[in-house]
C-alpha positions as YAML, in Angstrom:
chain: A
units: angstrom
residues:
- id: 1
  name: UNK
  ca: [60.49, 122.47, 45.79]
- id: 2
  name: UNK
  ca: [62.56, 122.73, 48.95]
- id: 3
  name: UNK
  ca: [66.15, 123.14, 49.72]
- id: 4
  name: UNK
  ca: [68.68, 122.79, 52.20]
- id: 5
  name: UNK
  ca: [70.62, 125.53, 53.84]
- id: 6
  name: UNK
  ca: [73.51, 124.81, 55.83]
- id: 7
  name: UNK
  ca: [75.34, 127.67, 58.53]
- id: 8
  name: UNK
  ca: [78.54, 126.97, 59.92]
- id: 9
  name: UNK
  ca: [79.65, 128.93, 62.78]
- id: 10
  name: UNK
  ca: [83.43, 129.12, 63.92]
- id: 11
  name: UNK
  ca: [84.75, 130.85, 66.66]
- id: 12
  name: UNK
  ca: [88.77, 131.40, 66.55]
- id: 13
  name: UNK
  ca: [90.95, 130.03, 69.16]
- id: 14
  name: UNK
  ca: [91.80, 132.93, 70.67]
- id: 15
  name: UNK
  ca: [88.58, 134.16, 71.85]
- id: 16
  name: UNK
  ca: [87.97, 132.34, 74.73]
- id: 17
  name: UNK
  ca: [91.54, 133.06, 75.89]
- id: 18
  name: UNK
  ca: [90.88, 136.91, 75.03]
- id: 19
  name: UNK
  ca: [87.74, 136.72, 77.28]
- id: 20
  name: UNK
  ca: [89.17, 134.99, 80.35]
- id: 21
  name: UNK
  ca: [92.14, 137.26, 80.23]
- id: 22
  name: UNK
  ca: [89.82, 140.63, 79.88]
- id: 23
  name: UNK
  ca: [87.78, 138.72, 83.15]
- id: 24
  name: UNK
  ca: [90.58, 138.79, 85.10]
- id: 25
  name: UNK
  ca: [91.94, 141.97, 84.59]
- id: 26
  name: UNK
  ca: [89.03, 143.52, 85.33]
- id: 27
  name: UNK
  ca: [88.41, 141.50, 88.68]
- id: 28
  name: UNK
  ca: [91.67, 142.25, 89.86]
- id: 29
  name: UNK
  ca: [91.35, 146.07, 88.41]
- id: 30
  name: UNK
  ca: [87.68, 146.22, 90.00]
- id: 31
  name: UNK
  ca: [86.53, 147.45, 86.64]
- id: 32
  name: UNK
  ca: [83.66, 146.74, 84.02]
- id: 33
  name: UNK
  ca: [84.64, 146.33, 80.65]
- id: 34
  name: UNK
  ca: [84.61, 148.69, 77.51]
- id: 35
  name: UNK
  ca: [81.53, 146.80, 75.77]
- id: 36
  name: UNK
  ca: [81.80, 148.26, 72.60]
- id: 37
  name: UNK
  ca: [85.21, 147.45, 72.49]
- id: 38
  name: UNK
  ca: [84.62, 143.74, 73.32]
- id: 39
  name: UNK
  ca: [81.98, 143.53, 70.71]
- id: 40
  name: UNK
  ca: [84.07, 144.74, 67.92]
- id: 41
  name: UNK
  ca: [86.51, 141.99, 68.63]
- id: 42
  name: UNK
  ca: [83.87, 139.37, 69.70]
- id: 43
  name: UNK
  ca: [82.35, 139.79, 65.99]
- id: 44
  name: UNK
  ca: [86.19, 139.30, 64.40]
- id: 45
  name: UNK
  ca: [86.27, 136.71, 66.28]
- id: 46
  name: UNK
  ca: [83.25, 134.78, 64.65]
- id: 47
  name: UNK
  ca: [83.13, 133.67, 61.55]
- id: 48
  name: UNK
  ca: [79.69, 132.22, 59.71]
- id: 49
  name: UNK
  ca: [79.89, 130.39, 56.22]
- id: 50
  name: UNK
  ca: [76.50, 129.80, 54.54]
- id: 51
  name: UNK
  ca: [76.74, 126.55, 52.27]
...
């Protein structure tokens, strides 16, 4: 017998603007990002629904 899984990945709308914003700061800072901190909101930021 086989069956169908379905994933459906969402990103929210912020994200992208989070990350741009984070890139510039940090070129015009000269700094590297917190990358644990960026992760923790990169993963809120993603949501996955398993139908």
């Amino acid at each position: 017998m086989a069956s169908t899984v379905s994933v459906k990945l969402s990103v929210a709308w912020w994200l992208p603007v989070y990350l741009h914003t984070l890139a510039l700061f940090c070129v015009t800072m000269r700094t590297q990002p917190d990358m644990d901190k960026v992760s923790r909101v990169v993963l809120k930021a993603i949501r996955i629904r398993i139908e």
